């Protein structure tokens, strides 16, 4: 069973490696990531968040499950911003400005190349998870002061969880 990596674990700021082998262990990893994501009530989960520094994430938005490997954004239109959460930052919500509609390219767990347009929450989730693969988290663009404040808040959340 995979374990969730939380901030400030340094792996969250590492750049991930491209995946070359589309074998059974990759399918197992994707299945295990879905299991942990659902258990944690998340809609997306990226490799670094389970200690795997490889270019893979899983997402389930609008009841569509995606295993996303070696992803990139080809083009984008407009912007969109919502209060985002992240399984690696318990209790924290931050509004992030992102692209609105994106045209993306990635491989699935079979290695098949997929190109599609994403909008709304699917687009936002994809961009959030893609950032994880570059070692970028959703609080990175914030000021040092705000980050310090959020870190303290996360500690409080963790302490509460330990107590109950
Ligand atoms: Co996240």
Short mmCIF file of N, CA, C and O in Angstrom, two decimals, residues 20-150:
data_model
loop_
_atom_site.label_atom_id
_atom_site.label_comp_id
_atom_site.label_asym_id
_atom_site.label_seq_id
_atom_site.Cartn_x
_atom_site.Cartn_y
_atom_site.Cartn_z
N UNK A 20 9.50 5.27 -19.25
CA UNK A 20 9.86 4.59 -20.51
C UNK A 20 9.20 3.21 -20.63
O UNK A 20 8.92 2.75 -21.73
N UNK A 21 9.01 2.53 -19.47
CA UNK A 21 8.52 1.15 -19.48
C UNK A 21 7.05 1.11 -19.12
O UNK A 21 6.65 1.56 -18.04
N UNK A 22 6.24 0.58 -20.04
CA UNK A 22 4.81 0.44 -19.77
C UNK A 22 4.51 -1.02 -19.44
O UNK A 22 3.95 -1.75 -20.24
N UNK A 23 4.95 -1.41 -18.25
CA UNK A 23 4.84 -2.80 -17.85
C UNK A 23 3.79 -2.99 -16.74
O UNK A 23 3.08 -2.05 -16.38
N UNK A 24 3.73 -4.20 -16.21
CA UNK A 24 2.73 -4.51 -15.17
C UNK A 24 2.94 -3.70 -13.90
O UNK A 24 1.97 -3.34 -13.23
N UNK A 25 4.20 -3.40 -13.58
CA UNK A 25 4.44 -2.66 -12.34
C UNK A 25 3.91 -1.22 -12.46
O UNK A 25 3.49 -0.62 -11.47
N UNK A 26 3.89 -0.70 -13.69
CA UNK A 26 3.32 0.64 -13.90
C UNK A 26 1.79 0.61 -13.71
O UNK A 26 1.21 1.50 -13.08
N UNK A 27 1.17 -0.45 -14.23
CA UNK A 27 -0.29 -0.59 -14.06
C UNK A 27 -0.65 -0.77 -12.59
O UNK A 27 -1.65 -0.24 -12.10
N UNK A 28 0.20 -1.52 -11.88
CA UNK A 28 -0.01 -1.73 -10.44
C UNK A 28 0.10 -0.40 -9.70
O UNK A 28 -0.69 -0.09 -8.82
N UNK A 29 1.13 0.39 -10.08
CA UNK A 29 1.32 1.70 -9.46
C UNK A 29 0.08 2.58 -9.66
O UNK A 29 -0.42 3.19 -8.71
N UNK A 30 -0.43 2.62 -10.90
CA UNK A 30 -1.61 3.43 -11.20
C UNK A 30 -2.81 2.96 -10.38
O UNK A 30 -3.53 3.78 -9.80
N UNK A 31 -3.01 1.67 -10.30
CA UNK A 31 -4.14 1.12 -9.52
C UNK A 31 -4.00 1.48 -8.04
O UNK A 31 -4.98 1.88 -7.40
N UNK A 32 -2.78 1.37 -7.52
CA UNK A 32 -2.55 1.70 -6.11
C UNK A 32 -2.75 3.20 -5.86
O UNK A 32 -3.23 3.60 -4.80
N UNK A 33 -2.37 4.02 -6.85
CA UNK A 33 -2.55 5.46 -6.70
C UNK A 33 -4.04 5.82 -6.67
O UNK A 33 -4.47 6.65 -5.87
N UNK A 34 -4.83 5.17 -7.55
CA UNK A 34 -6.28 5.39 -7.51
C UNK A 34 -6.85 5.01 -6.14
O UNK A 34 -7.65 5.75 -5.57
N UNK A 35 -6.41 3.87 -5.64
CA UNK A 35 -6.91 3.38 -4.35
C UNK A 35 -6.66 4.40 -3.24
O UNK A 35 -7.57 4.75 -2.48
N UNK A 36 -5.42 4.91 -3.20
CA UNK A 36 -5.07 5.88 -2.17
C UNK A 36 -5.82 7.21 -2.38
O UNK A 36 -6.27 7.84 -1.43
N UNK A 37 -5.97 7.60 -3.65
CA UNK A 37 -6.67 8.85 -3.96
C UNK A 37 -8.13 8.79 -3.49
O UNK A 37 -8.61 9.71 -2.84
N UNK A 38 -8.80 7.69 -3.80
CA UNK A 38 -10.21 7.55 -3.38
C UNK A 38 -10.32 7.49 -1.86
O UNK A 38 -11.22 8.08 -1.27
N UNK A 39 -9.38 6.76 -1.25
CA UNK A 39 -9.40 6.63 0.21
C UNK A 39 -9.24 7.99 0.89
O UNK A 39 -9.79 8.25 1.94
N UNK A 40 -8.48 8.87 0.22
CA UNK A 40 -8.20 10.20 0.77
C UNK A 40 -9.19 11.25 0.29
O UNK A 40 -9.02 12.43 0.57
N UNK A 41 -10.21 10.82 -0.47
CA UNK A 41 -11.22 11.73 -1.03
C UNK A 41 -10.63 12.80 -1.94
O UNK A 41 -11.06 13.95 -1.92
N UNK A 42 -9.64 12.42 -2.73
CA UNK A 42 -9.03 13.36 -3.66
C UNK A 42 -9.58 13.15 -5.07
O UNK A 42 -10.23 12.15 -5.36
N UNK A 43 -9.31 14.12 -5.97
CA UNK A 43 -9.71 13.97 -7.37
C UNK A 43 -8.48 13.81 -8.27
O UNK A 43 -8.60 13.52 -9.45
N UNK A 44 -7.29 14.00 -7.67
CA UNK A 44 -6.06 13.82 -8.43
C UNK A 44 -4.92 13.46 -7.49
O UNK A 44 -4.94 13.84 -6.31
N UNK A 45 -3.95 12.71 -8.00
CA UNK A 45 -2.80 12.31 -7.17
C UNK A 45 -1.60 12.08 -8.09
O UNK A 45 -1.70 11.35 -9.08
N UNK A 46 -0.48 12.71 -7.76
CA UNK A 46 0.70 12.65 -8.62
C UNK A 46 1.81 11.81 -7.99
O UNK A 46 1.89 11.69 -6.76
N UNK A 47 2.67 11.25 -8.84
CA UNK A 47 3.77 10.40 -8.40
C UNK A 47 4.51 10.87 -7.16
O UNK A 47 4.63 10.12 -6.18
N UNK A 48 5.00 12.13 -7.15
CA UNK A 48 5.77 12.59 -5.98
C UNK A 48 5.00 12.50 -4.67
O UNK A 48 5.59 12.35 -3.60
N UNK A 49 3.67 12.56 -4.77
CA UNK A 49 2.84 12.51 -3.56
C UNK A 49 2.78 11.11 -2.94
O UNK A 49 2.26 10.93 -1.84
N UNK A 50 3.29 10.12 -3.69
CA UNK A 50 3.41 8.77 -3.12
C UNK A 50 4.87 8.32 -3.12
O UNK A 50 5.17 7.13 -3.08
N UNK A 51 5.78 9.31 -3.21
CA UNK A 51 7.20 9.02 -3.14
C UNK A 51 7.80 8.49 -4.42
O UNK A 51 8.90 7.94 -4.42
N UNK A 52 7.08 8.64 -5.54
CA UNK A 52 7.57 8.14 -6.83
C UNK A 52 7.88 9.33 -7.73
O UNK A 52 6.98 10.04 -8.19
N UNK A 53 9.17 9.55 -8.01
CA UNK A 53 9.59 10.73 -8.76
C UNK A 53 9.56 10.44 -10.27
O UNK A 53 10.56 10.53 -10.96
N UNK A 54 8.38 10.08 -10.74
CA UNK A 54 8.19 9.76 -12.16
C UNK A 54 6.98 10.48 -12.70
O UNK A 54 6.04 10.81 -11.96
N UNK A 55 6.99 10.70 -14.05
CA UNK A 55 5.95 11.54 -14.66
C UNK A 55 4.63 10.78 -14.85
O UNK A 55 4.26 10.40 -15.94
N UNK A 56 3.95 10.59 -13.73
CA UNK A 56 2.64 9.93 -13.74
C UNK A 56 1.71 10.61 -12.75
O UNK A 56 2.15 11.03 -11.67
N UNK A 57 0.46 10.80 -13.15
CA UNK A 57 -0.57 11.13 -12.17
C UNK A 57 -1.88 10.46 -12.54
O UNK A 57 -2.05 10.02 -13.69
N UNK A 58 -2.75 10.35 -11.58
CA UNK A 58 -4.09 9.82 -11.84
C UNK A 58 -5.09 10.91 -11.47
O UNK A 58 -4.82 11.76 -10.62
N UNK A 59 -6.21 10.92 -12.16
CA UNK A 59 -7.27 11.87 -11.80
C UNK A 59 -8.64 11.26 -12.10
O UNK A 59 -8.77 10.38 -12.96
N UNK A 60 -9.63 11.71 -11.37
CA UNK A 60 -11.01 11.29 -11.59
C UNK A 60 -11.90 12.51 -11.39
O UNK A 60 -12.24 12.88 -10.27
N UNK A 61 -12.21 13.17 -12.51
CA UNK A 61 -13.08 14.34 -12.49
C UNK A 61 -14.25 14.05 -13.42
O UNK A 61 -14.06 13.48 -14.50
N UNK A 62 -15.46 14.43 -13.00
CA UNK A 62 -16.68 14.16 -13.77
C UNK A 62 -16.82 12.67 -14.09
O UNK A 62 -17.22 12.28 -15.18
N UNK A 63 -16.44 11.84 -13.11
CA UNK A 63 -16.53 10.38 -13.25
C UNK A 63 -15.73 9.82 -14.41
O UNK A 63 -16.01 8.73 -14.90
N UNK A 64 -14.72 10.57 -14.86
CA UNK A 64 -13.83 10.03 -15.88
C UNK A 64 -12.45 9.80 -15.27
O UNK A 64 -11.78 10.74 -14.84
N UNK A 65 -12.06 8.52 -15.24
CA UNK A 65 -10.76 8.16 -14.66
C UNK A 65 -9.69 8.30 -15.73
O UNK A 65 -9.87 7.84 -16.86
N UNK A 66 -8.59 8.94 -15.36
CA UNK A 66 -7.47 9.06 -16.30
C UNK A 66 -6.17 8.67 -15.61
O UNK A 66 -5.89 9.14 -14.52
N UNK A 67 -5.40 7.82 -16.28
CA UNK A 67 -4.00 7.62 -15.89
C UNK A 67 -3.20 8.43 -16.88
O UNK A 67 -3.29 8.22 -18.09
N UNK A 68 -2.44 9.39 -16.37
CA UNK A 68 -1.75 10.36 -17.23
C UNK A 68 -0.25 10.21 -17.07
O UNK A 68 0.29 10.40 -15.98
N UNK A 69 0.41 9.85 -18.17
CA UNK A 69 1.84 9.58 -18.13
C UNK A 69 2.56 10.46 -19.16
O UNK A 69 2.08 10.64 -20.29
N UNK A 70 3.69 11.01 -18.75
CA UNK A 70 4.51 11.89 -19.61
C UNK A 70 3.67 13.01 -20.24
O UNK A 70 3.71 13.21 -21.47
N UNK A 71 2.91 13.74 -19.45
CA UNK A 71 1.98 14.72 -20.01
C UNK A 71 2.65 16.03 -20.41
O UNK A 71 3.71 16.40 -19.88
N UNK A 72 1.99 16.73 -21.34
CA UNK A 72 2.37 18.12 -21.62
C UNK A 72 1.16 18.89 -22.15
O UNK A 72 0.19 18.29 -22.63
N UNK A 73 1.25 20.21 -22.02
CA UNK A 73 0.19 21.08 -22.53
C UNK A 73 0.66 21.65 -23.85
O UNK A 73 1.73 22.26 -23.93
N UNK A 74 -0.11 21.43 -24.91
CA UNK A 74 0.26 21.93 -26.24
C UNK A 74 -0.13 23.38 -26.43
O UNK A 74 0.61 24.16 -27.02
N UNK A 75 -1.33 23.73 -25.96
CA UNK A 75 -1.80 25.10 -26.14
C UNK A 75 -2.85 25.41 -25.09
O UNK A 75 -3.37 24.50 -24.43
N UNK A 76 -3.16 26.69 -24.93
CA UNK A 76 -4.12 27.07 -23.89
C UNK A 76 -4.90 28.30 -24.32
O UNK A 76 -4.43 29.11 -25.12
N UNK A 77 -6.11 28.43 -23.74
CA UNK A 77 -6.95 29.60 -24.00
C UNK A 77 -7.52 30.10 -22.68
O UNK A 77 -8.08 29.32 -21.90
N UNK A 78 -7.38 31.40 -22.42
CA UNK A 78 -8.03 32.03 -21.27
C UNK A 78 -7.48 31.61 -19.93
O UNK A 78 -6.46 30.92 -19.84
N UNK A 79 -8.16 32.05 -18.86
CA UNK A 79 -7.74 31.70 -17.51
C UNK A 79 -8.94 31.26 -16.68
O UNK A 79 -10.09 31.52 -17.05
N UNK A 80 -8.64 30.63 -15.57
CA UNK A 80 -9.67 30.17 -14.64
C UNK A 80 -9.02 30.06 -13.26
O UNK A 80 -7.83 29.79 -13.17
N UNK A 81 -9.78 30.31 -12.21
CA UNK A 81 -9.20 30.22 -10.86
C UNK A 81 -10.26 29.75 -9.88
O UNK A 81 -11.36 30.29 -9.84
N UNK A 82 -9.91 28.73 -9.10
CA UNK A 82 -10.79 28.29 -8.00
C UNK A 82 -9.93 28.05 -6.76
O UNK A 82 -8.70 28.02 -6.84
N UNK A 83 -10.57 27.90 -5.63
CA UNK A 83 -9.87 27.52 -4.40
C UNK A 83 -9.48 26.05 -4.53
O UNK A 83 -10.34 25.18 -4.56
N UNK A 84 -8.18 25.79 -4.60
CA UNK A 84 -7.71 24.42 -4.77
C UNK A 84 -7.25 23.83 -3.44
O UNK A 84 -6.80 24.55 -2.56
N UNK A 85 -7.38 22.54 -3.35
CA UNK A 85 -6.80 21.81 -2.23
C UNK A 85 -5.77 20.85 -2.78
O UNK A 85 -5.63 20.70 -3.99
N UNK A 86 -5.02 20.20 -1.89
CA UNK A 86 -4.00 19.24 -2.32
C UNK A 86 -3.83 18.22 -1.20
O UNK A 86 -3.72 18.60 -0.03
N UNK A 87 -3.82 16.94 -1.56
CA UNK A 87 -3.73 15.90 -0.53
C UNK A 87 -2.43 16.01 0.27
O UNK A 87 -2.37 15.54 1.40
N UNK A 88 -1.42 16.65 -0.28
CA UNK A 88 -0.14 16.80 0.43
C UNK A 88 -0.13 18.02 1.35
O UNK A 88 0.86 18.27 2.04
N UNK A 89 -1.25 18.78 1.34
CA UNK A 89 -1.37 19.98 2.18
C UNK A 89 -2.69 19.94 2.94
O UNK A 89 -3.62 20.68 2.61
N UNK A 90 -2.79 19.06 3.94
CA UNK A 90 -4.08 18.89 4.62
C UNK A 90 -4.62 20.19 5.21
O UNK A 90 -3.89 20.92 5.88
N UNK A 91 -5.88 20.48 4.90
CA UNK A 91 -6.55 21.63 5.50
C UNK A 91 -6.29 22.95 4.81
O UNK A 91 -6.79 23.99 5.24
N UNK A 92 -5.50 22.96 3.73
CA UNK A 92 -5.13 24.21 3.07
C UNK A 92 -5.90 24.37 1.76
O UNK A 92 -6.00 23.44 0.96
N UNK A 93 -6.44 25.57 1.53
CA UNK A 93 -7.09 25.88 0.27
C UNK A 93 -6.58 27.21 -0.25
O UNK A 93 -6.55 28.19 0.49
N UNK A 94 -6.17 27.22 -1.50
CA UNK A 94 -5.57 28.42 -2.08
C UNK A 94 -6.14 28.63 -3.49
O UNK A 94 -6.27 27.68 -4.27
N UNK A 95 -6.47 29.89 -3.77
CA UNK A 95 -6.94 30.22 -5.12
C UNK A 95 -5.74 30.36 -6.04
O UNK A 95 -4.80 31.10 -5.75
N UNK A 96 -5.74 29.61 -7.13
CA UNK A 96 -4.62 29.63 -8.07
C UNK A 96 -5.14 30.01 -9.46
O UNK A 96 -6.15 29.48 -9.92
N UNK A 97 -4.45 30.95 -10.10
CA UNK A 97 -4.84 31.34 -11.46
C UNK A 97 -4.18 30.38 -12.45
O UNK A 97 -2.96 30.20 -12.45
N UNK A 98 -5.02 29.75 -13.26
CA UNK A 98 -4.52 28.77 -14.23
C UNK A 98 -5.09 29.05 -15.61
O UNK A 98 -5.93 29.93 -15.77
N UNK A 99 -4.64 28.27 -16.60
CA UNK A 99 -5.23 28.36 -17.93
C UNK A 99 -6.69 27.91 -17.87
O UNK A 99 -7.04 27.07 -17.04
N UNK A 100 -7.51 28.43 -18.78
CA UNK A 100 -8.90 28.00 -18.86
C UNK A 100 -9.03 26.67 -19.59
O UNK A 100 -9.20 25.63 -18.98
N UNK A 101 -8.93 26.73 -20.92
CA UNK A 101 -9.01 25.51 -21.73
C UNK A 101 -7.60 25.13 -22.16
O UNK A 101 -6.80 25.98 -22.53
N UNK A 102 -7.30 23.84 -22.09
CA UNK A 102 -5.97 23.39 -22.51
C UNK A 102 -6.09 22.23 -23.49
O UNK A 102 -7.01 21.41 -23.40
N UNK A 103 -5.15 22.19 -24.40
CA UNK A 103 -5.01 21.03 -25.27
C UNK A 103 -3.81 20.25 -24.75
O UNK A 103 -2.71 20.79 -24.65
N UNK A 104 -4.05 19.00 -24.37
CA UNK A 104 -3.00 18.22 -23.70
C UNK A 104 -2.67 16.96 -24.48
O UNK A 104 -3.45 16.49 -25.32
N UNK A 105 -1.50 16.45 -24.16
CA UNK A 105 -1.00 15.24 -24.79
C UNK A 105 -0.36 14.40 -23.70
O UNK A 105 0.39 14.93 -22.88
N UNK A 106 -0.68 13.13 -23.65
CA UNK A 106 -0.07 12.24 -22.65
C UNK A 106 -0.24 10.80 -23.11
O UNK A 106 -0.93 10.52 -24.10
N UNK A 107 0.41 9.88 -22.40
CA UNK A 107 0.23 8.46 -22.65
C UNK A 107 -0.61 7.86 -21.53
O UNK A 107 -0.54 8.32 -20.39
N UNK A 108 -1.39 6.83 -21.87
CA UNK A 108 -2.09 6.11 -20.80
C UNK A 108 -1.20 4.95 -20.32
O UNK A 108 -0.05 4.83 -20.75
N UNK A 109 -1.74 4.10 -19.45
CA UNK A 109 -0.90 3.05 -18.85
C UNK A 109 -0.47 1.99 -19.87
O UNK A 109 0.42 1.20 -19.60
N UNK A 110 -1.12 1.99 -21.05
CA UNK A 110 -0.71 1.06 -22.12
C UNK A 110 0.38 1.68 -22.99
O UNK A 110 0.94 1.00 -23.86
N UNK A 111 0.63 2.96 -22.81
CA UNK A 111 1.61 3.65 -23.63
C UNK A 111 0.99 4.33 -24.84
O UNK A 111 1.69 4.92 -25.67
N UNK A 112 -0.34 4.24 -24.96
CA UNK A 112 -1.05 4.86 -26.08
C UNK A 112 -1.08 6.38 -25.92
O UNK A 112 -1.39 6.89 -24.84
N UNK A 113 -0.76 7.08 -27.02
CA UNK A 113 -0.74 8.54 -26.97
C UNK A 113 -2.16 9.09 -27.08
O UNK A 113 -2.93 8.68 -27.96
N UNK A 114 -2.51 9.99 -26.18
CA UNK A 114 -3.85 10.57 -26.15
C UNK A 114 -3.73 12.08 -26.25
O UNK A 114 -2.90 12.70 -25.57
N UNK A 115 -4.54 12.69 -27.11
CA UNK A 115 -4.62 14.14 -27.20
C UNK A 115 -6.06 14.54 -26.95
O UNK A 115 -6.98 13.94 -27.51
N UNK A 116 -6.27 15.53 -26.08
CA UNK A 116 -7.64 15.98 -25.83
C UNK A 116 -7.67 17.41 -25.33
O UNK A 116 -6.65 17.94 -24.88
N UNK A 117 -8.85 18.01 -25.42
CA UNK A 117 -9.07 19.35 -24.87
C UNK A 117 -9.75 19.21 -23.52
O UNK A 117 -10.70 18.44 -23.38
N UNK A 118 -9.26 19.96 -22.54
CA UNK A 118 -9.86 19.91 -21.21
C UNK A 118 -10.28 21.32 -20.80
O UNK A 118 -9.60 22.30 -21.10
N UNK A 119 -11.42 21.39 -20.08
CA UNK A 119 -11.87 22.68 -19.57
C UNK A 119 -12.39 22.50 -18.16
O UNK A 119 -12.49 21.37 -17.66
N UNK A 120 -12.73 23.60 -17.50
CA UNK A 120 -13.30 23.54 -16.16
C UNK A 120 -12.40 22.82 -15.16
O UNK A 120 -11.18 22.97 -15.20
N UNK A 121 -13.03 22.03 -14.29
CA UNK A 121 -12.29 21.35 -13.23
C UNK A 121 -11.29 20.33 -13.79
O UNK A 121 -10.22 20.12 -13.21
N UNK A 122 -11.63 19.71 -14.93
CA UNK A 122 -10.68 18.76 -15.54
C UNK A 122 -9.39 19.46 -15.92
O UNK A 122 -8.30 18.94 -15.72
N UNK A 123 -9.53 20.67 -16.48
CA UNK A 123 -8.36 21.45 -16.87
C UNK A 123 -7.53 21.87 -15.65
O UNK A 123 -6.30 21.75 -15.64
N UNK A 124 -8.23 22.34 -14.62
CA UNK A 124 -7.53 22.80 -13.41
C UNK A 124 -6.81 21.65 -12.73
O UNK A 124 -5.64 21.76 -12.35
N UNK A 125 -7.50 20.51 -12.60
CA UNK A 125 -6.90 19.34 -11.95
C UNK A 125 -5.66 18.88 -12.73
O UNK A 125 -4.61 18.62 -12.14
N UNK A 126 -5.78 18.83 -14.05
CA UNK A 126 -4.65 18.42 -14.90
C UNK A 126 -3.44 19.32 -14.67
O UNK A 126 -2.32 18.85 -14.51
N UNK A 127 -3.69 20.63 -14.63
CA UNK A 127 -2.58 21.58 -14.45
C UNK A 127 -1.96 21.48 -13.06
O UNK A 127 -0.74 21.57 -12.89
N UNK A 128 -2.81 21.28 -12.04
CA UNK A 128 -2.32 21.10 -10.67
C UNK A 128 -1.40 19.88 -10.58
O UNK A 128 -0.31 19.96 -10.02
N UNK A 129 -1.85 18.76 -11.17
CA UNK A 129 -1.06 17.53 -11.11
C UNK A 129 0.20 17.64 -11.96
O UNK A 129 1.27 17.16 -11.57
N UNK A 130 0.08 18.29 -13.12
CA UNK A 130 1.25 18.49 -13.99
C UNK A 130 2.34 19.28 -13.26
O UNK A 130 3.53 18.99 -13.37
N UNK A 131 1.92 20.29 -12.50
CA UNK A 131 2.87 21.06 -11.70
C UNK A 131 3.64 20.16 -10.73
O UNK A 131 4.85 20.32 -10.54
N UNK A 132 2.93 19.21 -10.10
CA UNK A 132 3.60 18.28 -9.17
C UNK A 132 4.78 17.58 -9.84
O UNK A 132 5.81 17.36 -9.23
N UNK A 133 4.60 17.23 -11.13
CA UNK A 133 5.65 16.49 -11.85
C UNK A 133 6.86 17.37 -12.13
O UNK A 133 7.95 16.88 -12.39
N UNK A 134 6.67 18.70 -12.06
CA UNK A 134 7.79 19.62 -12.22
C UNK A 134 8.34 20.06 -10.86
O UNK A 134 9.17 20.96 -10.78
N UNK A 135 7.85 19.44 -9.80
CA UNK A 135 8.31 19.81 -8.46
C UNK A 135 7.70 21.10 -7.96
O UNK A 135 8.23 21.75 -7.07
N UNK A 136 6.55 21.48 -8.55
CA UNK A 136 5.89 22.73 -8.16
C UNK A 136 4.62 22.39 -7.40
O UNK A 136 3.82 21.56 -7.84
N UNK A 137 4.43 23.03 -6.24
CA UNK A 137 3.19 22.83 -5.49
C UNK A 137 2.34 24.09 -5.57
O UNK A 137 2.83 25.15 -5.95
N UNK A 138 1.07 23.95 -5.20
CA UNK A 138 0.13 25.05 -5.42
C UNK A 138 0.33 26.24 -4.48
O UNK A 138 -0.34 27.26 -4.65
N UNK A 139 1.26 26.13 -3.53
CA UNK A 139 1.53 27.30 -2.68
C UNK A 139 2.83 28.00 -3.10
O UNK A 139 3.20 29.03 -2.53
N UNK A 140 3.52 27.45 -4.09
CA UNK A 140 4.84 27.98 -4.43
C UNK A 140 4.84 29.43 -4.90
O UNK A 140 5.80 30.16 -4.69
N UNK A 141 3.75 29.86 -5.54
CA UNK A 141 3.70 31.22 -6.06
C UNK A 141 3.37 32.24 -4.96
O UNK A 141 3.46 33.44 -5.19
N UNK A 142 3.01 31.76 -3.77
CA UNK A 142 2.63 32.67 -2.69
C UNK A 142 3.86 33.30 -2.03
O UNK A 142 4.97 32.80 -2.18
N UNK A 143 3.65 34.37 -1.27
CA UNK A 143 4.76 35.04 -0.57
C UNK A 143 5.28 34.15 0.55
O UNK A 143 4.59 33.26 1.05
N UNK A 144 6.53 34.40 0.97
CA UNK A 144 7.14 33.63 2.05
C UNK A 144 6.30 33.72 3.33
O UNK A 144 6.13 32.76 4.05
N UNK A 145 5.76 34.92 3.54
CA UNK A 145 4.96 35.16 4.75
C UNK A 145 3.71 34.28 4.76
O UNK A 145 3.39 33.64 5.76
N UNK A 146 3.03 34.26 3.63
CA UNK A 146 1.82 33.44 3.51
C UNK A 146 2.16 31.96 3.66
O UNK A 146 1.42 31.21 4.32
N UNK A 147 3.27 31.55 3.08
CA UNK A 147 3.67 30.15 3.17
C UNK A 147 3.92 29.75 4.62
O UNK A 147 3.53 28.68 5.06
N UNK A 148 4.58 30.66 5.37
CA UNK A 148 4.87 30.40 6.78
C UNK A 148 3.56 30.23 7.56
O UNK A 148 3.39 29.33 8.37
N UNK A 149 2.61 31.11 7.25
CA UNK A 149 1.29 31.07 7.90
C UNK A 149 0.58 29.74 7.61
O UNK A 149 0.06 29.08 8.51
N UNK A 150 0.61 29.33 6.34
CA UNK A 150 -0.06 28.09 5.95
C UNK A 150 0.59 26.87 6.60
O UNK A 150 -0.07 25.93 7.00
#
